[in-house]
Amino acid sequence: MDVSGGRGQPPPGNGESADHTGPQPPAPDPSHQGPEGPEGPRPPASAGPAEEPAEDAPARPGTPAAPSDSPRPGTPAAGDPGDGQRDRRTGGGPPLAHSGTGQTPPPQRPQEQQRGGLLMGRPFGVPVYVAPSWFLVAILITWVFGGQIDRVLPELGAVSYLVSLFFAVAFYASVLVHELAHTLAALRFKLPVRRIQLQFFGGVSEIEKEAETPGREFVLAFVGPLLSLVLAGLFYLGLLAVDPATVPGVLLAGLMVSNLIVAVFNLLPGLPLDGGRMLRAVVWAISGKPMTGTIAAAWVGRALAVAVLIGLPLLTQSGALGSDAVDNVGMDTVLDALLAAILAAIIWTGAGNSLRMARLREHLPELRARSLTRRAVPVETDTPLSEALRRANAAGARALVVVDPDGVPLSLVREAAIVGVPEHRRPWVPVGGLAQDLNPGMRVSAELAGEDLLDALRAAPATEYLVVEETGEIYGVLSAADVERAFVKAMARPS
């Protein structure tokens, strides 16, 4: 497994209040990951059931506004963002719904500490986290390797397990070196690195953008296994200088073998391993299409997963990996089969995630602020909510912008706040009391698209954004929920 590297993406976490949430940034590229997880532009994290099937980021249910024959007071409803490229300021769109039931909840913003684990440091400015699952692996390594040390050096007694614990820490330190190789290469190519995380079966370097050329992609993937091979060589040279039947000799031998395994395993030509990324780069260079490279490397990765599932237990039982051949089924055979199943599942899932994220990246430029924006009507602060909703329904608008007497936008009326106002009280509730002040980051250009749009939303997480023309004229309101559903649709469309 990628006890080394690659890049991956953690699952969405829980967020803060609805008033301070928004879509997340594009996540690292799916082809640059370890088997721990996918990587690529991520849809905003969600907190509800899926509207359409998508494994990486479920959509939350949204209720398109129901058309009515006459304007009626109500709440703006979360409609389908992908219903056309029409100008939302002049084109109609469904009028506001009569009630707020079925209101789409705002996306949640994950908390870095919850998702990252224990922060260990920031080498080269990149945070390094240790996931809780690492401690389980450290205990397992201590138990297994401690037993082996006890057989080689029985005079150590219980101290052998302390030596084994040191080996576990040293081994993951070498995994960190592997990840730092990916990170330094990415920084050299001016690709932002979000974080490094040490996890259950290795580590992941979360690189947020894709390499621009297949050559850079190849280098970015190869430096990790290369560093692991270098470490194995250094440990071998150290082993030549000590007695193998001593504690330093046993540690150096274990670290040499483990780093060699890390390098060889990661060079296997299938996503999400580094070798799969190298294969992707080669196919990309030949075909001129990064998506073709991803498809080829992902299917090789799936074939590799099947081979691991079937072949690893057979090799272990036959004694081909250096142990004695086993004729009957015992506990060791069961553990080997379980390990093979876990590895195969990780590789298969990572390959599938690579395909999905590559598909999303291919469709990402189609996400445009102009086409996702809801038409809005300007209202002054003291306008009663019922009157503001009447104007919105009459104009076919689905959002409210609070402006001063000169027409300068001041704030946005939140959908969640409208839902909380009973209909019989709306004539006495001014819209100003339901609005969220416009922070500088909540103004986005109507020309933004793709990753530029996501970067702008990430800079100021919120549920709604004011979309303006280059002249400063109000274009409309962009809902984070609409962006999320557009992500899901992009994921579902074939390449």
Short mmCIF file of C-alpha atoms in Angstrom, two decimals:
data_model
loop_
_atom_site.label_atom_id
_atom_site.label_comp_id
_atom_site.label_asym_id
_atom_site.label_seq_id
_atom_site.Cartn_x
_atom_site.Cartn_y
_atom_site.Cartn_z
CA MET A 1 0.00 0.00 0.00
CA ASP A 2 1.00 3.51 -0.14
CA VAL A 3 2.81 3.43 3.05
CA SER A 4 4.26 6.21 1.23
CA GLY A 5 2.56 8.33 -0.57
CA GLY A 6 0.63 9.85 -3.00
CA ARG A 7 -2.05 12.30 -2.39
CA GLY A 8 -5.46 11.76 -0.97
CA GLN A 9 -8.43 13.39 0.50
CA PRO A 10 -10.10 12.87 3.83
CA PRO A 11 -13.82 12.50 4.24
CA PRO A 12 -15.87 15.58 4.94
CA GLY A 13 -16.17 16.59 8.55
CA ASN A 14 -18.81 18.36 10.52
CA GLY A 15 -18.97 22.05 10.33
CA GLU A 16 -20.03 25.14 12.13
CA SER A 17 -23.26 27.00 12.05
CA ALA A 18 -25.28 27.45 8.91
CA ASP A 19 -24.45 31.11 8.76
CA HIS A 20 -20.77 30.52 8.30
CA THR A 21 -20.50 27.64 5.95
CA GLY A 22 -19.79 27.25 2.32
CA PRO A 23 -18.32 25.11 -0.35
CA GLN A 24 -14.88 23.70 0.10
CA PRO A 25 -11.87 24.22 -2.09
CA PRO A 26 -11.01 21.94 -4.91
CA ALA A 27 -9.26 19.04 -3.37
CA PRO A 28 -6.12 17.40 -4.61
CA ASP A 29 -5.93 15.57 -7.89
CA PRO A 30 -7.27 11.99 -7.78
CA SER A 31 -4.32 10.64 -9.63
CA HIS A 32 -1.97 11.93 -6.93
CA GLN A 33 -2.98 9.90 -3.97
CA GLY A 34 -2.29 6.88 -1.89
CA PRO A 35 -4.76 4.09 -1.32
CA GLU A 36 -5.98 5.91 1.75
CA GLY A 37 -8.38 8.09 -0.18
CA PRO A 38 -9.32 9.93 -3.35
CA GLU A 39 -8.05 13.22 -4.36
CA GLY A 40 -9.45 15.85 -6.61
CA PRO A 41 -11.80 18.80 -6.63
CA ARG A 42 -14.32 18.15 -3.92
CA PRO A 43 -17.93 19.15 -3.78
CA PRO A 44 -18.96 20.99 -0.66
CA ALA A 45 -19.43 18.74 2.34
CA SER A 46 -23.01 17.93 3.00
CA ALA A 47 -25.06 17.07 6.02
CA GLY A 48 -28.10 15.32 4.63
CA PRO A 49 -29.34 12.55 2.37
CA ALA A 50 -28.26 12.45 -1.22
CA GLU A 51 -30.35 13.91 -3.98
CA GLU A 52 -28.41 12.02 -6.62
CA PRO A 53 -26.04 9.08 -6.16
CA ALA A 54 -22.47 10.13 -5.66
CA GLU A 55 -19.96 8.42 -3.43
CA ASP A 56 -17.69 11.33 -2.75
CA ALA A 57 -20.14 14.04 -1.79
CA PRO A 58 -23.82 13.43 -1.46
CA ALA A 59 -26.16 16.18 -2.40
CA ARG A 60 -28.75 17.41 0.00
CA PRO A 61 -32.38 17.55 -1.00
CA GLY A 62 -33.44 20.85 -2.48
CA THR A 63 -36.95 21.86 -3.35
CA PRO A 64 -37.33 23.86 -6.56
CA ALA A 65 -39.76 26.70 -6.14
CA ALA A 66 -43.23 25.77 -7.26
CA PRO A 67 -44.72 28.05 -9.92
CA SER A 68 -47.91 29.85 -9.05
CA ASP A 69 -50.49 31.72 -11.05
CA SER A 70 -50.22 34.79 -8.87
CA PRO A 71 -47.46 36.17 -6.69
CA ARG A 72 -47.58 34.81 -3.18
CA PRO A 73 -45.39 35.55 -0.21
CA GLY A 74 -42.95 32.81 0.63
CA THR A 75 -39.36 31.81 0.85
CA PRO A 76 -36.71 31.49 -1.81
CA ALA A 77 -36.34 27.83 -2.66
CA ALA A 78 -33.18 26.06 -3.67
CA GLY A 79 -33.66 25.22 -7.33
CA ASP A 80 -31.66 23.28 -9.81
CA PRO A 81 -28.52 25.20 -10.74
CA GLY A 82 -27.99 23.46 -14.02
CA ASP A 83 -31.18 24.37 -15.83
CA GLY A 84 -29.64 26.52 -18.47
CA GLN A 85 -27.28 29.34 -19.29
CA ARG A 86 -29.89 32.08 -19.37
CA ASP A 87 -29.29 35.49 -17.84
CA ARG A 88 -30.80 35.12 -14.37
CA ARG A 89 -31.33 38.87 -14.04
CA THR A 90 -33.60 39.13 -17.03
CA GLY A 91 -34.78 35.53 -17.44
CA GLY A 92 -37.51 34.36 -15.15
CA GLY A 93 -37.05 31.15 -13.23
CA PRO A 94 -39.55 29.72 -10.80
CA PRO A 95 -41.14 32.22 -8.44
CA LEU A 96 -40.67 31.91 -4.73
CA ALA A 97 -42.43 29.05 -3.02
CA HIS A 98 -45.27 29.66 -0.62
CA SER A 99 -43.62 27.94 2.32
CA GLY A 100 -40.16 27.07 3.43
CA THR A 101 -40.65 23.34 3.85
CA GLY A 102 -38.04 21.29 2.08
CA GLN A 103 -35.53 24.10 2.39
CA THR A 104 -32.05 22.95 1.48
CA PRO A 105 -29.80 23.13 4.52
CA PRO A 106 -26.52 24.96 3.99
CA PRO A 107 -23.37 22.96 3.38
CA GLN A 108 -21.16 22.25 6.34
CA ARG A 109 -17.58 23.39 6.64
CA PRO A 110 -15.27 20.68 7.94
CA GLN A 111 -13.05 21.42 10.89
CA GLU A 112 -9.38 20.91 10.20
CA GLN A 113 -8.59 19.41 13.58
CA GLN A 114 -11.36 16.86 13.33
CA ARG A 115 -10.28 15.75 9.90
CA GLY A 116 -6.52 15.95 10.28
CA GLY A 117 -5.79 14.20 13.56
CA LEU A 118 -2.84 15.23 15.73
CA LEU A 119 -0.76 18.08 14.32
CA MET A 120 2.94 17.15 14.52
CA GLY A 121 4.58 20.10 12.79
CA ARG A 122 4.80 22.21 9.64
CA PRO A 123 7.90 21.31 7.62
CA PHE A 124 8.26 23.64 4.64
CA GLY A 125 5.04 25.31 5.82
CA VAL A 126 2.93 22.17 5.21
CA PRO A 127 1.06 20.80 8.26
CA VAL A 128 1.75 17.16 9.11
CA TYR A 129 -1.02 15.22 10.89
CA VAL A 130 -1.07 11.79 12.46
CA ALA A 131 -4.49 10.16 12.12
CA PRO A 132 -5.87 8.18 15.10
CA SER A 133 -5.69 5.01 12.99
CA TRP A 134 -1.89 5.28 13.02
CA PHE A 135 -1.80 4.43 16.71
CA LEU A 136 -3.63 1.16 16.01
CA VAL A 137 -1.02 0.27 13.40
CA ALA A 138 1.79 1.24 15.78
CA ILE A 139 0.39 -1.18 18.37
CA LEU A 140 0.08 -3.93 15.74
CA ILE A 141 3.65 -3.39 14.50
CA THR A 142 4.95 -3.36 18.07
CA TRP A 143 3.24 -6.67 18.81
CA VAL A 144 4.28 -8.47 15.59
CA PHE A 145 7.84 -7.13 15.29
CA GLY A 146 8.38 -7.48 19.03
CA GLY A 147 7.72 -11.20 18.77
CA GLN A 148 10.24 -11.47 15.94
CA ILE A 149 12.88 -9.59 17.93
CA ASP A 150 12.25 -11.85 20.89
CA ARG A 151 13.04 -14.90 18.74
CA VAL A 152 16.26 -13.34 17.43
CA LEU A 153 17.38 -11.74 20.71
CA PRO A 154 15.66 -13.70 23.48
CA GLU A 155 17.88 -12.14 26.11
CA LEU A 156 16.04 -8.81 25.73
CA GLY A 157 12.83 -10.12 27.25
CA ALA A 158 10.11 -7.47 27.51
CA VAL A 159 12.54 -4.83 26.23
CA SER A 160 12.07 -6.30 22.76
CA TYR A 161 8.66 -4.63 22.58
CA LEU A 162 10.18 -1.23 23.40
CA VAL A 163 12.62 -1.80 20.56
CA SER A 164 9.70 -2.77 18.33
CA LEU A 165 7.84 0.43 19.26
CA PHE A 166 10.93 2.41 18.25
CA PHE A 167 10.91 0.55 14.94
CA ALA A 168 7.25 1.50 14.35
CA VAL A 169 8.04 5.19 14.92
CA ALA A 170 11.17 5.02 12.74
CA PHE A 171 9.28 3.27 9.96
CA TYR A 172 6.62 5.98 9.84
CA ALA A 173 9.35 8.59 9.95
CA SER A 174 10.65 7.07 6.71
CA VAL A 175 7.08 7.19 5.34
CA LEU A 176 7.07 10.89 6.20
CA VAL A 177 10.31 11.31 4.24
CA HIS A 178 8.58 9.63 1.28
CA GLU A 179 5.69 12.08 1.56
CA LEU A 180 8.00 15.06 1.92
CA ALA A 181 9.59 14.06 -1.39
CA HIS A 182 6.17 14.37 -3.06
CA THR A 183 5.57 17.65 -1.24
CA LEU A 184 8.89 19.25 -2.19
CA ALA A 185 8.40 18.24 -5.83
CA ALA A 186 4.92 19.78 -5.77
CA LEU A 187 6.18 23.01 -4.22
CA ARG A 188 8.96 23.09 -6.80
CA PHE A 189 6.28 22.96 -9.52
CA LYS A 190 4.27 25.66 -7.67
CA LEU A 191 1.47 23.25 -6.77
CA PRO A 192 -0.10 24.03 -3.37
CA VAL A 193 0.07 21.26 -0.76
CA ARG A 194 -2.77 21.31 1.74
CA ARG A 195 -1.30 18.87 4.26
CA ILE A 196 0.48 15.56 4.86
CA GLN A 197 -1.32 12.89 6.85
CA LEU A 198 0.05 9.64 8.27
CA GLN A 199 -2.71 7.08 8.30
CA PHE A 200 -3.54 3.41 8.75
CA PHE A 201 -1.64 2.04 5.76
CA GLY A 202 0.82 4.84 5.11
CA GLY A 203 0.65 8.49 4.24
CA VAL A 204 -0.91 10.95 1.85
CA SER A 205 0.29 14.29 0.53
CA GLU A 206 -2.76 16.35 -0.40
CA ILE A 207 -1.71 18.35 -3.45
CA GLU A 208 -4.52 20.66 -4.46
CA LYS A 209 -3.87 21.05 -8.17
CA GLU A 210 -2.97 18.76 -11.03
CA ALA A 211 0.46 18.83 -12.66
CA GLU A 212 0.39 20.83 -15.88
CA THR A 213 2.37 18.36 -17.97
CA PRO A 214 2.80 14.57 -18.03
CA GLY A 215 6.51 15.02 -17.40
CA ARG A 216 5.88 16.84 -14.15
CA GLU A 217 3.26 14.28 -13.22
CA PHE A 218 5.79 11.49 -13.70
CA VAL A 219 8.43 13.24 -11.62
CA LEU A 220 5.93 14.08 -8.91
CA ALA A 221 4.98 10.39 -8.61
CA PHE A 222 8.47 8.91 -8.95
CA VAL A 223 10.28 10.94 -6.27
CA GLY A 224 8.43 9.14 -3.45
CA PRO A 225 9.47 5.56 -4.32
CA LEU A 226 12.92 6.90 -5.24
CA LEU A 227 13.39 8.30 -1.73
CA SER A 228 12.21 5.01 -0.22
CA LEU A 229 14.81 3.16 -2.32
CA VAL A 230 17.48 5.61 -1.17
CA LEU A 231 16.50 5.06 2.46
CA ALA A 232 16.63 1.28 1.97
CA GLY A 233 20.14 1.65 0.55
CA LEU A 234 21.27 3.82 3.46
CA PHE A 235 19.92 1.34 6.00
CA TYR A 236 21.72 -1.46 4.13
CA LEU A 237 25.02 0.43 4.35
CA GLY A 238 24.42 0.97 8.05
CA LEU A 239 23.71 -2.74 8.47
CA LEU A 240 27.13 -3.58 7.00
CA ALA A 241 28.79 -1.65 9.80
CA VAL A 242 27.08 -3.43 12.73
CA ASP A 243 26.52 -6.96 13.97
CA PRO A 244 23.16 -8.25 12.59
CA ALA A 245 22.55 -10.11 15.85
CA THR A 246 22.33 -6.87 17.87
CA VAL A 247 19.52 -4.39 18.45
CA PRO A 248 20.92 -1.85 15.91
CA GLY A 249 21.36 -4.67 13.40
CA VAL A 250 17.79 -5.90 13.78
CA LEU A 251 16.40 -2.36 13.52
CA LEU A 252 18.46 -1.48 10.45
CA ALA A 253 17.50 -4.76 8.75
CA GLY A 254 13.81 -4.18 9.48
CA LEU A 255 13.91 -0.59 8.19
CA MET A 256 15.82 -1.65 5.07
CA VAL A 257 13.28 -4.35 4.21
CA SER A 258 10.23 -2.20 5.02
CA ASN A 259 11.42 0.72 2.88
CA LEU A 260 12.23 -1.66 0.03
CA ILE A 261 8.68 -3.06 0.27
CA VAL A 262 7.26 0.48 0.30
CA ALA A 263 9.20 1.40 -2.84
CA VAL A 264 8.39 -1.77 -4.77
CA PHE A 265 4.72 -1.75 -3.84
CA ASN A 266 4.28 1.88 -4.80
CA LEU A 267 5.91 1.26 -8.17
CA LEU A 268 3.16 -1.19 -9.14
CA PRO A 269 1.48 0.33 -12.24
CA GLY A 270 -2.03 1.01 -11.03
CA LEU A 271 -3.87 3.90 -9.42
CA PRO A 272 -3.92 5.01 -6.67
CA LEU A 273 -0.27 3.95 -6.24
CA ASP A 274 2.65 6.07 -7.40
CA GLY A 275 3.33 3.60 -10.17
CA GLY A 276 -0.22 4.15 -11.38
CA ARG A 277 0.42 7.85 -11.53
CA MET A 278 3.57 7.20 -13.52
CA LEU A 279 1.58 4.99 -15.91
CA ARG A 280 -1.03 7.72 -16.18
CA ALA A 281 1.69 10.22 -17.10
CA VAL A 282 3.06 7.91 -19.82
CA VAL A 283 -0.38 7.31 -21.37
CA TRP A 284 -1.14 11.03 -21.05
CA ALA A 285 2.08 11.87 -22.92
CA ILE A 286 1.31 9.36 -25.68
CA SER A 287 -2.38 10.18 -26.13
CA GLY A 288 -2.25 13.86 -25.26
CA LYS A 289 -5.28 13.38 -22.98
CA PRO A 290 -4.93 13.22 -19.19
CA MET A 291 -8.35 11.56 -18.89
CA THR A 292 -7.19 8.69 -21.11
CA GLY A 293 -4.21 8.18 -18.83
CA THR A 294 -6.43 8.18 -15.75
CA ILE A 295 -8.82 5.61 -17.24
CA ALA A 296 -5.96 3.28 -18.22
CA ALA A 297 -4.17 3.54 -14.86
CA ALA A 298 -7.42 3.17 -12.88
CA TRP A 299 -8.42 -0.06 -14.64
CA VAL A 300 -4.92 -1.44 -14.18
CA GLY A 301 -5.33 -0.52 -10.50
CA ARG A 302 -8.56 -2.50 -10.31
CA ALA A 303 -6.87 -5.48 -11.92
CA LEU A 304 -4.07 -5.09 -9.40
CA ALA A 305 -6.61 -5.14 -6.56
CA VAL A 306 -7.98 -8.47 -7.79
CA ALA A 307 -4.45 -9.83 -8.12
CA VAL A 308 -3.64 -8.82 -4.54
CA LEU A 309 -6.85 -10.33 -3.23
CA ILE A 310 -6.17 -13.71 -4.85
CA GLY A 311 -2.41 -13.81 -5.21
CA LEU A 312 -1.11 -12.58 -1.84
CA PRO A 313 -2.65 -15.41 0.24
CA LEU A 314 -1.52 -17.98 -2.34
CA LEU A 315 2.06 -16.66 -2.36
CA THR A 316 2.18 -16.62 1.43
CA GLN A 317 0.79 -20.14 1.73
CA SER A 318 3.20 -21.48 -0.89
CA GLY A 319 6.22 -20.04 0.89
CA ALA A 320 7.22 -17.88 -2.09
CA LEU A 321 7.57 -14.82 0.17
CA GLY A 322 10.24 -16.41 2.31
CA SER A 323 8.17 -18.23 4.91
CA ASP A 324 7.58 -21.96 5.17
CA ALA A 325 4.87 -23.43 2.96
CA VAL A 326 1.56 -24.01 4.74
CA ASP A 327 -0.52 -27.10 3.94
CA ASN A 328 -3.42 -26.42 6.28
CA VAL A 329 -5.50 -23.34 7.07
CA GLY A 330 -4.40 -21.72 10.32
CA MET A 331 -4.56 -18.35 12.00
CA ASP A 332 -1.64 -16.99 9.93
CA THR A 333 -3.45 -17.95 6.72
CA VAL A 334 -6.61 -16.19 7.88
CA LEU A 335 -4.65 -13.06 8.79
CA ASP A 336 -2.90 -13.09 5.39
CA ALA A 337 -6.28 -13.35 3.64
CA LEU A 338 -7.67 -10.51 5.76
CA LEU A 339 -4.68 -8.30 4.97
CA ALA A 340 -5.04 -9.07 1.27
CA ALA A 341 -8.75 -8.19 1.38
CA ILE A 342 -8.03 -4.85 3.09
CA LEU A 343 -5.30 -3.96 0.59
CA ALA A 344 -7.44 -4.98 -2.37
CA ALA A 345 -10.38 -2.91 -1.10
CA ILE A 346 -8.17 0.14 -0.62
CA ILE A 347 -6.66 -0.14 -4.09
CA TRP A 348 -10.01 -0.82 -5.80
CA THR A 349 -11.68 2.09 -4.02
CA GLY A 350 -8.77 4.42 -4.75
CA ALA A 351 -8.84 3.53 -8.45
CA GLY A 352 -12.58 4.20 -8.62
CA ASN A 353 -12.21 7.49 -6.80
CA SER A 354 -9.48 8.51 -9.22
CA LEU A 355 -11.89 7.97 -12.11
CA ARG A 356 -14.66 9.96 -10.45
CA MET A 357 -12.42 12.85 -9.50
CA ALA A 358 -10.88 12.97 -12.97
CA ARG A 359 -14.38 13.13 -14.44
CA LEU A 360 -15.23 15.98 -12.12
CA ARG A 361 -12.06 17.85 -13.02
CA GLU A 362 -12.93 17.40 -16.69
CA HIS A 363 -16.33 19.01 -16.13
CA LEU A 364 -15.14 21.57 -13.59
CA PRO A 365 -14.79 24.43 -16.13
CA GLU A 366 -18.53 24.06 -16.85
CA LEU A 367 -19.32 25.36 -13.33
CA ARG A 368 -19.79 29.07 -13.96
CA ALA A 369 -20.97 31.68 -11.52
CA ARG A 370 -23.07 33.33 -14.24
CA SER A 371 -25.09 30.20 -15.00
CA LEU A 372 -25.50 29.17 -11.34
CA THR A 373 -26.60 32.56 -10.05
CA ARG A 374 -30.18 33.19 -8.96
CA ARG A 375 -31.92 36.35 -10.04
CA ALA A 376 -32.35 38.78 -7.12
CA VAL A 377 -34.44 41.85 -6.37
CA PRO A 378 -33.08 44.79 -4.36
CA VAL A 379 -35.03 45.85 -1.27
CA GLU A 380 -34.33 48.42 1.42
CA THR A 381 -33.65 47.51 5.03
CA ASP A 382 -37.05 48.45 6.43
CA THR A 383 -39.05 46.64 3.72
CA PRO A 384 -41.47 44.13 5.30
CA LEU A 385 -40.61 40.55 4.50
CA SER A 386 -44.03 39.87 2.97
CA GLU A 387 -43.64 42.82 0.59
CA ALA A 388 -40.09 41.78 -0.36
CA LEU A 389 -41.26 38.27 -1.16
CA ARG A 390 -44.20 39.64 -3.18
CA ARG A 391 -41.79 41.68 -5.30
CA ALA A 392 -39.50 38.70 -5.76
CA ASN A 393 -42.35 36.45 -6.89
CA ALA A 394 -43.66 39.11 -9.24
CA ALA A 395 -40.23 39.48 -10.83
CA GLY A 396 -39.58 35.75 -10.99
CA ALA A 397 -36.58 36.22 -8.70
CA ARG A 398 -35.38 33.79 -6.09
CA ALA A 399 -33.17 35.91 -3.82
CA LEU A 400 -33.26 39.23 -1.94
CA VAL A 401 -30.47 41.80 -1.69
CA VAL A 402 -30.72 44.58 0.90
CA VAL A 403 -29.55 47.92 -0.50
CA ASP A 404 -29.26 51.48 0.82
CA PRO A 405 -31.32 54.37 -0.68
CA ASP A 406 -28.63 54.80 -3.36
CA GLY A 407 -28.90 51.16 -4.44
CA VAL A 408 -25.58 50.09 -2.91
CA PRO A 409 -25.84 46.46 -1.68
CA LEU A 410 -25.48 46.08 2.08
CA SER A 411 -26.44 42.50 2.90
CA LEU A 412 -28.13 39.33 1.70
CA VAL A 413 -31.36 37.95 3.14
CA ARG A 414 -30.68 34.41 4.30
CA GLU A 415 -32.98 31.63 3.19
CA ALA A 416 -32.68 29.88 6.54
CA ALA A 417 -33.80 33.02 8.33
CA ILE A 418 -36.87 33.41 6.09
CA VAL A 419 -37.90 29.84 6.80
CA GLY A 420 -37.94 30.60 10.52
CA VAL A 421 -40.47 33.44 10.20
CA PRO A 422 -44.12 32.29 10.32
CA GLU A 423 -46.17 33.57 7.43
CA HIS A 424 -48.56 35.56 9.61
CA ARG A 425 -45.64 37.58 11.06
CA ARG A 426 -43.96 38.42 7.77
CA PRO A 427 -45.78 41.74 7.23
CA TRP A 428 -44.23 43.03 10.49
CA VAL A 429 -40.69 41.67 10.08
CA PRO A 430 -38.24 43.95 8.17
CA VAL A 431 -35.83 42.18 5.84
CA GLY A 432 -32.87 43.92 7.44
CA GLY A 433 -33.24 41.77 10.54
CA LEU A 434 -32.89 38.58 8.47
CA ALA A 435 -29.91 39.65 6.40
CA GLN A 436 -26.23 38.77 6.65
CA ASP A 437 -23.79 41.64 6.18
CA LEU A 438 -21.69 41.48 3.04
CA ASN A 439 -18.09 40.74 3.86
CA PRO A 440 -15.56 41.58 1.13
CA GLY A 441 -15.14 37.91 0.23
CA MET A 442 -18.89 37.47 -0.27
CA ARG A 443 -18.78 39.50 -3.49
CA VAL A 444 -17.78 37.34 -6.43
CA SER A 445 -17.45 38.15 -10.11
CA ALA A 446 -20.00 36.77 -12.55
CA GLU A 447 -17.08 35.78 -14.78
CA LEU A 448 -15.60 33.26 -12.36
CA ALA A 449 -15.70 29.59 -13.33
CA GLY A 450 -14.17 26.25 -12.36
CA GLU A 451 -11.43 26.21 -9.77
CA ASP A 452 -11.26 30.02 -9.70
CA LEU A 453 -14.89 30.08 -8.58
CA LEU A 454 -14.27 27.44 -5.92
CA ASP A 455 -11.19 29.27 -4.66
CA ALA A 456 -13.24 32.45 -4.28
CA LEU A 457 -15.95 30.66 -2.31
CA ARG A 458 -13.40 28.91 -0.14
CA ALA A 459 -11.84 32.23 0.85
CA ALA A 460 -15.09 33.35 2.53
CA PRO A 461 -17.33 30.41 3.52
CA ALA A 462 -21.01 31.43 3.51
CA THR A 463 -24.41 30.19 2.42
CA GLU A 464 -25.02 32.93 -0.18
CA TYR A 465 -22.79 35.21 -2.21
CA LEU A 466 -23.47 38.44 -4.07
CA VAL A 467 -22.54 38.08 -7.73
CA VAL A 468 -21.55 41.30 -9.48
CA GLU A 469 -20.55 42.36 -12.95
CA GLU A 470 -17.13 43.85 -13.62
CA THR A 471 -18.79 47.27 -13.48
CA GLY A 472 -20.03 46.57 -9.95
CA GLU A 473 -23.65 46.11 -11.03
CA ILE A 474 -25.61 43.47 -9.10
CA TYR A 475 -26.01 40.31 -11.16
CA GLY A 476 -27.71 38.11 -8.57
CA VAL A 477 -27.12 35.77 -5.64
CA LEU A 478 -25.14 32.53 -5.73
CA SER A 479 -26.21 29.83 -3.27
CA ALA A 480 -23.63 27.40 -1.93
CA ALA A 481 -26.27 24.67 -2.13
CA ASP A 482 -26.63 25.29 -5.88
CA VAL A 483 -22.88 24.91 -6.34
CA GLU A 484 -22.99 21.65 -4.44
CA ARG A 485 -25.73 20.20 -6.61
CA ALA A 486 -23.83 21.28 -9.71
CA PHE A 487 -20.84 19.32 -8.40
CA VAL A 488 -23.01 16.22 -8.03
CA LYS A 489 -24.35 16.57 -11.58
CA ALA A 490 -20.84 16.99 -12.92
CA MET A 491 -19.81 13.81 -11.12
CA ALA A 492 -22.75 11.91 -12.61
CA ARG A 493 -22.17 12.92 -16.23
CA PRO A 494 -20.04 10.59 -18.35
CA SER A 495 -16.78 11.86 -19.79
#
